[in-house]
Coordinates of C-alpha atoms in Angstrom, one line a residue:
M1 CA 84.7 -73.1 31.3
S2 CA 86.0 -76.3 29.6
T3 CA 89.1 -76.1 27.4
K4 CA 88.1 -79.1 25.4
S5 CA 87.8 -78.7 21.6
N6 CA 88.7 -75.0 21.9
Q7 CA 88.7 -72.4 19.2
T8 CA 90.7 -69.1 19.5
I9 CA 89.5 -65.6 19.5
E10 CA 92.1 -62.9 18.9
T11 CA 91.7 -59.9 21.2
T12 CA 93.5 -56.6 20.8
T13 CA 93.6 -53.3 22.7
E14 CA 90.6 -51.9 20.8
D15 CA 88.2 -54.5 22.3
V16 CA 86.1 -53.4 25.2
L17 CA 83.3 -55.8 25.8
R18 CA 82.3 -59.1 24.1
T19 CA 79.3 -61.1 25.3
L20 CA 79.7 -64.8 24.6
K21 CA 76.7 -66.8 23.6
N22 CA 77.0 -69.2 26.6
R23 CA 76.5 -66.2 28.9
Y24 CA 80.2 -65.8 29.9
I25 CA 81.6 -62.3 29.7
L26 CA 85.0 -61.2 28.4
M27 CA 86.1 -57.7 29.5
M28 CA 89.3 -55.7 29.1
R29 CA 90.5 -52.5 30.8
Q30 CA 93.8 -50.7 30.3
Q31 CA 96.3 -49.1 32.8
V32 CA 95.5 -51.4 35.8
R33 CA 97.4 -49.7 38.7
S34 CA 96.1 -50.7 42.1
W35 CA 94.1 -53.2 44.1
K36 CA 90.4 -52.3 44.2
A37 CA 86.9 -53.7 43.6
F38 CA 85.9 -53.8 40.0
L39 CA 82.1 -53.8 39.8
I40 CA 81.1 -57.3 41.2
L41 CA 83.6 -59.2 39.2
G42 CA 86.5 -59.4 41.7
F43 CA 89.8 -57.7 42.4
F44 CA 92.9 -57.0 40.5
A45 CA 96.5 -56.0 41.2
G46 CA 98.4 -53.0 39.8
F47 CA 100.3 -53.4 36.5
T48 CA 101.1 -50.4 34.4
A49 CA 100.0 -50.9 30.9
A50 CA 98.3 -54.2 31.8
F51 CA 95.0 -55.5 30.5
L52 CA 92.4 -57.1 32.7
F53 CA 90.5 -60.1 31.4
T54 CA 87.6 -61.4 33.5
A55 CA 85.5 -64.4 32.6
S56 CA 82.5 -65.0 34.8
A57 CA 79.4 -67.2 34.8
D58 CA 75.9 -65.7 35.0
L59 CA 74.9 -64.5 38.5
T60 CA 72.6 -67.4 39.0
E61 CA 75.4 -69.9 38.6
G62 CA 77.3 -69.0 41.8
L63 CA 79.6 -66.1 41.0
F64 CA 83.1 -66.2 42.7
A65 CA 83.0 -69.8 43.9
K66 CA 86.8 -69.4 43.9
Q67 CA 89.2 -66.6 44.3
P68 CA 90.5 -64.8 41.3
V69 CA 94.0 -65.9 40.2
P70 CA 96.3 -63.1 38.9
Q71 CA 98.8 -64.0 36.1
T72 CA 101.3 -61.8 34.3
I73 CA 102.4 -62.7 30.8
Q74 CA 105.0 -60.9 28.7
N75 CA 104.4 -60.6 24.9
T76 CA 101.7 -62.7 23.2
A77 CA 100.4 -65.8 25.0
S78 CA 97.4 -68.1 25.2
V79 CA 95.2 -68.2 28.3
D80 CA 92.6 -70.9 29.0
Y81 CA 89.7 -70.1 31.2
Q82 CA 89.1 -73.1 33.2
D83 CA 85.8 -74.1 34.8
T84 CA 85.8 -72.7 38.3
Q85 CA 82.1 -73.1 38.8
G86 CA 81.9 -69.4 39.2
A87 CA 84.6 -67.1 38.1
Q88 CA 88.3 -66.8 37.3
M89 CA 90.3 -63.7 36.5
Q90 CA 93.6 -63.4 34.6
Q91 CA 95.8 -60.3 34.6
V92 CA 97.9 -60.0 31.4
V93 CA 100.7 -57.7 30.5
S94 CA 100.8 -57.9 26.7
N95 CA 99.8 -56.0 23.6
A96 CA 98.0 -59.0 22.0
V97 CA 96.4 -62.0 23.7
S98 CA 94.9 -65.2 22.3
I99 CA 92.1 -66.4 24.5
S100 CA 90.8 -70.0 24.0
V101 CA 87.1 -70.5 24.4
S102 CA 84.7 -73.4 23.7
P103 CA 83.2 -73.7 20.3
Q104 CA 79.7 -72.7 21.3
N105 CA 81.1 -69.3 22.2
G106 CA 81.2 -66.5 19.6
P107 CA 80.4 -62.9 19.0
P108 CA 77.0 -61.6 20.2
D109 CA 74.0 -61.5 18.0
Q110 CA 73.7 -58.0 16.6
P111 CA 70.4 -56.2 17.6
P112 CA 68.1 -55.4 14.7
Q113 CA 68.6 -51.9 13.3
D114 CA 65.6 -49.7 13.5
T115 CA 64.9 -48.4 10.0
T116 CA 61.2 -47.7 10.3
A117 CA 60.3 -44.0 10.5
P118 CA 57.5 -42.7 12.6
G119 CA 54.1 -42.2 10.9
Q120 CA 53.2 -39.1 9.0
V121 CA 51.0 -36.5 10.8
T122 CA 48.0 -35.7 8.5
D123 CA 45.7 -33.7 10.8
L124 CA 47.8 -30.7 12.0
T125 CA 45.4 -27.9 12.7
A126 CA 46.1 -24.2 13.7
L127 CA 43.6 -22.4 16.0
Q128 CA 43.8 -18.7 16.7
K129 CA 43.7 -17.7 20.4
N130 CA 44.2 -14.0 19.9
Q131 CA 45.9 -11.6 17.4
S132 CA 49.4 -12.9 18.3
V133 CA 48.9 -16.5 19.6
V134 CA 48.0 -19.7 17.7
E135 CA 47.5 -23.2 19.2
L136 CA 48.6 -26.1 17.0
V137 CA 46.8 -29.5 17.5
W138 CA 47.5 -32.9 16.0
S139 CA 47.2 -36.6 16.6
A140 CA 50.4 -38.4 17.8
P141 CA 51.9 -40.8 15.3
G142 CA 53.8 -43.9 16.4
D143 CA 57.5 -44.7 16.6
D144 CA 57.3 -47.3 13.9
G145 CA 54.6 -46.1 11.5
I146 CA 51.5 -45.8 13.7
I147 CA 52.8 -48.1 16.5
G148 CA 54.5 -47.1 19.8
T149 CA 55.7 -43.7 20.9
A150 CA 58.1 -41.4 18.9
D151 CA 61.0 -39.6 20.3
R152 CA 60.6 -35.9 19.3
Y153 CA 58.8 -33.4 17.1
D154 CA 60.3 -30.7 14.9
V155 CA 57.6 -28.0 14.3
R156 CA 58.3 -25.1 11.9
F157 CA 56.4 -22.2 10.4
S158 CA 56.7 -19.7 7.5
G159 CA 54.9 -17.0 5.7
A160 CA 54.8 -19.2 2.6
Q161 CA 54.1 -22.8 1.7
I162 CA 56.5 -25.3 3.4
T163 CA 58.0 -28.1 1.3
D164 CA 60.7 -30.7 1.8
Q165 CA 63.0 -28.5 -0.4
N166 CA 62.7 -25.4 1.9
W167 CA 62.1 -27.2 5.2
Q168 CA 65.6 -26.5 6.6
Q169 CA 65.2 -22.7 6.0
Q170 CA 62.0 -22.4 8.1
Q171 CA 61.8 -21.1 11.6
G172 CA 61.5 -23.7 14.4
I173 CA 59.2 -23.6 17.4
N174 CA 60.6 -24.1 20.9
G175 CA 58.8 -25.7 23.8
V176 CA 57.3 -28.7 21.9
S177 CA 56.6 -31.5 24.4
K178 CA 57.9 -35.0 23.9
P179 CA 55.5 -37.2 21.8
T180 CA 53.0 -39.3 23.7
V181 CA 51.5 -42.7 22.7
A182 CA 50.2 -43.0 19.1
G183 CA 46.7 -41.6 18.7
S184 CA 46.9 -39.1 21.5
I185 CA 46.1 -35.4 21.0
E186 CA 49.2 -33.2 20.9
K187 CA 49.3 -29.4 21.4
V188 CA 51.8 -26.5 21.3
T189 CA 51.2 -22.8 21.6
V190 CA 53.0 -20.4 19.2
S191 CA 53.2 -16.8 20.5
N192 CA 54.5 -13.4 19.2
L193 CA 52.8 -13.7 15.9
T194 CA 51.8 -10.7 13.7
A195 CA 48.2 -9.7 13.2
N196 CA 46.7 -9.7 9.7
T197 CA 49.3 -12.2 8.6
T198 CA 49.0 -15.6 7.0
Y199 CA 51.1 -18.4 8.5
Y200 CA 52.0 -21.9 7.3
F201 CA 52.8 -24.6 9.9
A202 CA 54.2 -28.1 9.4
L203 CA 56.1 -30.7 11.4
K204 CA 58.2 -33.8 11.2
T205 CA 58.5 -36.6 13.7
Y206 CA 61.7 -38.5 14.7
D207 CA 62.3 -41.7 16.6
E208 CA 65.3 -42.6 18.9
S209 CA 67.3 -43.8 15.9
N210 CA 66.8 -40.5 14.2
N211 CA 64.5 -41.9 11.5
E212 CA 62.5 -39.0 10.0
S213 CA 58.8 -39.1 9.1
L214 CA 57.3 -37.6 6.0
L215 CA 56.4 -33.9 6.2
S216 CA 53.0 -33.4 7.7
N217 CA 50.1 -31.7 6.1
Q218 CA 50.3 -27.8 6.4
A219 CA 48.1 -25.9 8.8
I220 CA 47.4 -22.5 7.3
I221 CA 45.9 -19.7 9.3
S222 CA 45.4 -16.0 8.7
I223 CA 45.8 -14.1 12.0
G224 CA 43.0 -11.5 12.4
D225 CA 42.4 -8.8 15.0
D226 CA 41.0 -9.7 18.4
K227 CA 37.2 -9.8 18.7
K228 CA 35.2 -9.6 21.8
P229 CA 33.6 -13.0 22.7
E230 CA 30.1 -11.6 22.2
D231 CA 31.0 -10.5 18.7
A232 CA 32.7 -13.7 17.7
I233 CA 30.8 -16.1 15.4
D234 CA 31.6 -19.8 15.8
T235 CA 32.4 -21.2 12.4
T236 CA 34.8 -23.9 13.5
P237 CA 33.4 -27.5 13.4
P238 CA 34.5 -30.3 15.6
G239 CA 37.5 -32.4 14.4
R240 CA 37.1 -35.3 12.1
I241 CA 36.8 -38.7 13.7
T242 CA 39.3 -41.1 12.3
T243 CA 39.2 -43.9 14.9
L244 CA 35.8 -45.5 14.3
F245 CA 36.0 -49.3 14.6
P246 CA 33.8 -52.2 15.6
D247 CA 34.5 -53.7 19.0
K248 CA 35.2 -57.5 19.4
E249 CA 31.8 -58.7 20.3
V250 CA 29.9 -58.4 17.0
T251 CA 26.8 -60.7 17.3
E252 CA 24.2 -61.9 14.9
T253 CA 22.0 -58.8 15.6
S254 CA 24.3 -56.1 17.1
I255 CA 27.5 -54.2 16.3
P256 CA 29.4 -52.5 19.1
L257 CA 31.4 -49.5 18.0
R258 CA 34.3 -47.6 19.6
W259 CA 36.1 -44.3 18.7
I260 CA 38.1 -41.5 20.3
A261 CA 36.4 -38.3 21.1
V262 CA 37.3 -35.1 19.2
G263 CA 36.8 -31.5 20.3
D264 CA 34.2 -28.8 19.8
D265 CA 36.6 -26.6 17.7
N266 CA 38.7 -29.2 15.9
H267 CA 40.5 -30.8 18.8
T268 CA 39.8 -28.4 21.7
G269 CA 36.7 -28.3 24.0
V270 CA 33.8 -30.8 24.0
A271 CA 31.6 -31.4 21.0
F272 CA 27.8 -31.1 21.5
E273 CA 26.4 -34.2 19.9
Y274 CA 27.1 -37.2 17.6
D275 CA 25.3 -38.3 14.4
I276 CA 25.8 -42.0 13.9
R277 CA 24.3 -43.6 10.7
Y278 CA 24.3 -47.0 9.1
S279 CA 23.2 -48.5 5.8
I280 CA 23.2 -51.8 3.8
T281 CA 24.4 -49.7 0.8
E282 CA 27.8 -48.0 0.7
I283 CA 28.4 -44.8 2.6
K284 CA 31.0 -43.0 0.6
D285 CA 30.2 -39.3 0.7
E286 CA 27.9 -36.6 2.3
S287 CA 25.0 -37.6 0.2
S288 CA 25.0 -41.3 1.0
F289 CA 25.6 -40.5 4.6
A290 CA 22.5 -38.2 4.7
S291 CA 20.5 -41.0 3.1
A292 CA 21.6 -43.6 5.7
L293 CA 19.5 -44.5 8.8
Q294 CA 20.3 -42.3 11.8
I295 CA 20.6 -43.6 15.4
S296 CA 18.2 -41.8 17.8
D297 CA 20.0 -42.3 21.2
E298 CA 23.6 -41.4 20.5
P299 CA 25.8 -40.9 23.6
K300 CA 26.8 -37.4 24.7
P301 CA 30.4 -36.5 23.6
K302 CA 33.2 -36.7 26.2
S303 CA 36.3 -34.6 26.4
V304 CA 39.0 -34.7 23.7
G305 CA 40.8 -38.0 23.7
A306 CA 38.3 -40.0 25.8
Q307 CA 37.2 -43.5 24.6
E308 CA 33.6 -43.4 23.2
S309 CA 31.4 -46.5 22.5
Y310 CA 27.9 -47.3 21.3
T311 CA 26.2 -50.5 20.2
I312 CA 23.8 -50.6 17.2
T313 CA 21.1 -53.3 17.9
N314 CA 18.1 -55.0 16.2
L315 CA 20.1 -55.7 13.0
Q316 CA 19.6 -58.6 10.5
N317 CA 21.9 -61.6 10.8
N318 CA 24.6 -62.3 8.3
T319 CA 24.2 -58.8 6.8
A320 CA 26.9 -56.3 6.0
Y321 CA 26.4 -52.7 7.2
W322 CA 28.2 -49.5 6.3
I323 CA 28.6 -47.3 9.3
S324 CA 30.0 -43.8 9.9
I325 CA 29.7 -40.8 12.3
K326 CA 29.9 -37.1 12.6
A327 CA 30.3 -34.7 15.5
R328 CA 28.5 -31.4 15.9
D329 CA 28.9 -28.3 18.1
E330 CA 26.2 -26.3 19.9
V331 CA 25.6 -24.0 16.8
G332 CA 25.3 -26.9 14.3
N333 CA 28.8 -26.9 12.8
A334 CA 29.4 -30.5 11.7
S335 CA 32.7 -32.3 11.4
E336 CA 33.9 -34.0 8.2
L337 CA 32.6 -37.5 7.6
A338 CA 34.5 -40.0 9.8
N339 CA 36.3 -43.0 8.5
V340 CA 33.7 -45.6 7.2
V341 CA 33.6 -49.1 8.5
R342 CA 31.8 -52.1 6.9
V343 CA 30.8 -54.8 9.5
Q344 CA 28.9 -58.0 8.9
T345 CA 26.7 -59.3 11.7
G346 CA 27.9 -62.6 13.0
Q347 CA 31.4 -62.1 11.5
G348 CA 33.0 -58.7 12.1
L349 CA 34.9 -56.1 10.2
V350 CA 35.0 -56.2 6.4
P351 CA 37.7 -54.0 4.7
V352 CA 36.3 -50.7 3.3
P353 CA 38.1 -47.8 1.7
N354 CA 38.1 -44.4 3.4
P355 CA 36.4 -41.7 1.2
G356 CA 39.1 -39.8 -0.6
Y357 CA 41.9 -42.1 0.5
V358 CA 43.6 -45.1 -1.3
S359 CA 42.7 -48.4 0.4
R360 CA 45.2 -50.6 -1.5
I361 CA 48.0 -50.3 -4.0
K362 CA 49.1 -53.3 -6.0
I363 CA 52.1 -53.3 -8.4
I364 CA 52.8 -56.2 -10.7
I365 CA 56.4 -56.6 -12.0
A366 CA 56.0 -58.5 -15.3
P367 CA 59.5 -59.5 -16.6
E368 CA 60.0 -60.8 -20.0
K369 CA 61.2 -64.3 -20.9
N370 CA 62.9 -66.2 -18.1
Y371 CA 63.5 -63.3 -15.7
R372 CA 62.4 -64.3 -12.2
K373 CA 59.4 -62.4 -10.8
D374 CA 60.0 -62.9 -7.1
I375 CA 62.5 -60.1 -6.8
A376 CA 63.6 -59.5 -3.2
Q377 CA 63.7 -56.1 -1.4
V378 CA 62.0 -54.1 -4.1
R379 CA 61.7 -50.4 -3.1
L380 CA 58.4 -48.7 -3.6
R381 CA 58.2 -44.9 -3.5
I382 CA 55.1 -42.8 -4.0
R383 CA 55.8 -39.0 -4.3
D384 CA 53.9 -35.9 -5.2
S385 CA 54.1 -35.2 -8.9
L386 CA 54.5 -31.5 -8.5
T387 CA 56.6 -31.0 -5.3
K388 CA 58.4 -34.5 -5.4
A389 CA 57.7 -34.8 -1.7
I390 CA 57.8 -38.5 -0.6
K391 CA 54.4 -39.8 0.6
V392 CA 55.3 -43.5 0.9
E393 CA 58.6 -45.3 1.0
L394 CA 59.1 -49.0 1.8
K395 CA 60.9 -52.1 0.8
Q396 CA 59.1 -55.4 0.1
D397 CA 59.7 -58.8 -1.5
A398 CA 57.7 -59.4 -4.7
D399 CA 55.7 -62.7 -4.6
A400 CA 56.0 -65.5 -7.2
Q401 CA 53.7 -63.6 -9.5
G402 CA 55.8 -60.4 -9.3
A403 CA 53.2 -58.6 -7.2
I404 CA 53.7 -56.1 -4.4
E405 CA 50.7 -55.1 -2.4
Y406 CA 50.6 -52.2 0.1
T407 CA 47.8 -50.9 2.3
P408 CA 48.6 -47.2 2.7
N409 CA 47.8 -45.0 5.6
N410 CA 46.3 -41.6 4.7
V411 CA 47.4 -41.6 1.0
L412 CA 44.9 -39.4 -0.9
K413 CA 43.5 -40.2 -4.3
E414 CA 45.6 -37.7 -6.2
I415 CA 48.2 -37.3 -9.0
V416 CA 51.5 -38.9 -7.9
D417 CA 54.7 -40.5 -9.3
I418 CA 55.4 -44.1 -8.5
V419 CA 59.0 -45.3 -8.4
I420 CA 60.0 -49.0 -8.3
Q421 CA 63.7 -50.0 -7.7
A422 CA 65.1 -53.5 -7.7
P423 CA 68.3 -53.8 -5.6
Y424 CA 71.4 -52.8 -7.5
T425 CA 70.0 -53.1 -11.0
L426 CA 66.7 -51.8 -12.1
T427 CA 64.7 -48.6 -11.7
R428 CA 61.3 -47.6 -13.1
I429 CA 59.2 -44.5 -12.6
V430 CA 55.6 -44.0 -13.6
K431 CA 54.8 -40.3 -13.6
N432 CA 51.4 -38.5 -13.1
V433 CA 49.5 -41.5 -12.0
D434 CA 45.9 -40.8 -11.0
L435 CA 45.4 -43.0 -7.9
N436 CA 42.1 -44.7 -7.7
E437 CA 40.8 -46.9 -5.0
T438 CA 43.0 -49.7 -6.3
E439 CA 45.8 -49.0 -8.8
T440 CA 47.4 -51.9 -10.6
I441 CA 50.5 -51.0 -12.6
P442 CA 52.3 -53.6 -14.8
L443 CA 56.0 -53.0 -15.2
A444 CA 57.7 -54.8 -18.1
V445 CA 61.5 -55.4 -18.1
S446 CA 61.7 -53.5 -21.4
D447 CA 60.5 -50.4 -19.5
I448 CA 63.0 -50.9 -16.6
K449 CA 66.3 -49.1 -16.5
V450 CA 69.6 -50.3 -15.1
G451 CA 70.0 -48.4 -11.8
N452 CA 73.0 -46.8 -10.1
L453 CA 75.5 -49.2 -8.5
Q454 CA 78.3 -46.7 -7.9
D455 CA 76.6 -44.2 -5.5
A456 CA 73.2 -42.7 -4.7
D457 CA 73.4 -39.8 -7.1
D458 CA 70.4 -40.9 -9.2
V459 CA 72.5 -40.3 -12.3
I460 CA 73.0 -43.1 -14.8
N461 CA 76.4 -42.6 -16.3
S462 CA 79.8 -44.3 -17.2
L463 CA 80.6 -44.8 -13.6
D464 CA 77.6 -47.1 -13.2
W465 CA 78.3 -48.9 -16.5
A466 CA 81.9 -49.6 -15.3
V467 CA 80.6 -51.0 -12.0
L468 CA 78.0 -53.2 -13.8
S469 CA 80.3 -54.5 -16.5
S470 CA 83.0 -55.3 -13.9
K471 CA 80.6 -57.2 -11.8
W472 CA 79.5 -59.2 -14.9
G473 CA 83.1 -59.9 -15.8
T474 CA 83.9 -61.2 -12.3
G475 CA 80.8 -63.3 -12.0
D476 CA 79.4 -61.2 -9.2
K477 CA 75.9 -62.2 -8.2
D478 CA 74.7 -58.6 -8.5
A479 CA 75.1 -59.1 -12.3
D480 CA 72.6 -62.0 -12.3
F481 CA 69.9 -59.8 -13.9
N482 CA 67.6 -62.6 -14.7
Q483 CA 68.2 -64.3 -11.4
D484 CA 68.7 -67.8 -12.8
G485 CA 71.9 -68.4 -10.7
L486 CA 74.2 -67.9 -13.7
I487 CA 76.2 -65.0 -15.0
N488 CA 76.1 -65.3 -18.7
S489 CA 75.3 -63.6 -22.0
L490 CA 71.6 -63.4 -21.1
D491 CA 72.5 -61.1 -18.2
W492 CA 74.8 -59.0 -20.5
G493 CA 71.9 -58.6 -23.0
I494 CA 69.5 -57.4 -20.4
M495 CA 72.0 -55.0 -19.0
N496 CA 72.9 -53.6 -22.5
K497 CA 69.3 -53.4 -23.6
N498 CA 68.1 -51.5 -20.6
W499 CA 70.9 -49.1 -20.4
N500 CA 69.1 -46.4 -22.5
A501 CA 65.6 -47.6 -21.7
K502 CA 63.0 -45.2 -20.3
G503 CA 62.6 -44.9 -16.6
E504 CA 65.5 -42.9 -15.2
E505 CA 64.5 -41.4 -11.9
N506 CA 64.7 -37.6 -12.0

């Protein structure tokens, strides 16, 4: 390694490993006592309370072209690692060492931190096997949202409704398998239950960074007495299909479809038949599905989790069709209406909302006067108005018009609270919002409250005012409330005006 135009990196006893950007390695070990092989990096001699520094090229560059050169230095000293076309090792007895390296070297790039939680499970189902055993079935979420494979599940049950507030008090279930790839069918058996009792089941999913998903839907089941098979009446329909999509080769007259098979009884067994229908008018509910044109040669269902496919033919060119599907069992129990797709012949998929679910949420921040609209890292939270359970939480930059758009996954059209927080400064909550297919919510600065800069206690008090005023007094960029690059009376006015404004999150 050349010593020309060197810079100095200070290394102390706490350092263990530093990977330099030009692919050289600097390593230190304490209490070197005897000659022996150290990995593949070379040999070292014994010095009590010595530190071993080894610099080596990448393996492909001819490691150990020359023998290591031991060196003992008392107190603090500088050591230059010279170019050996392979490797050189220095032994140093010292409590602090300055090591000169070339300018292109430096600390390693930090790996990105995983802050994305696994997706929320929304189809948890409980199936009674006998008077003391229940089988739980659900679709695997992903590691990051609906992508990848999560790390573990935490499944719990109770005799009453499970919420985020009482989650930790509920009884856990052992023997839950590791998550499989997103979209797979997961199962666990729960035994030793009590007959004639109602149970509530729910779960959370975690990734390898311990990010926690939202609480799943609750599977509720009343355990009855055993019945003989000949006395049992099948009232359980097949599971709802949520994976209907057009395949890649949409032509001018045909639309190929694909989906994942569900079971006879929810997600167990094999369904009896499919009912595929299409229409040039919107399919949005049971009535419009019943009025749509039915396919006559649907494929026979496969086992749970299998890939299914079918191609609708003899269609009109450049025409948009709404398509959906149901599964039925042998006694005629029909599943809920599947997700609806809208596909145009000759083009492909056209976005369409799922019945009962929100397809898009758009929030427009409308600041007054010269307050910039493109606020970075605005946090959006959607929570249940009654239980305060978080349904959606994300951070996103507002565009030049102050808009934040989000395409949610499995967010029902229901009454929720929507919370908006700008970093360090502003918080606004809109309570009891009735989510429609698209909800546009303007937020004026006069309705935004100065947020908490002291801690995360969600309490706006004198501690926060002290922090804010101090930042304004020192010209800190966090006090640039109108984001014009200046800390002046305009920012003080905004801070003062919004201190008692509506919108405290509680």
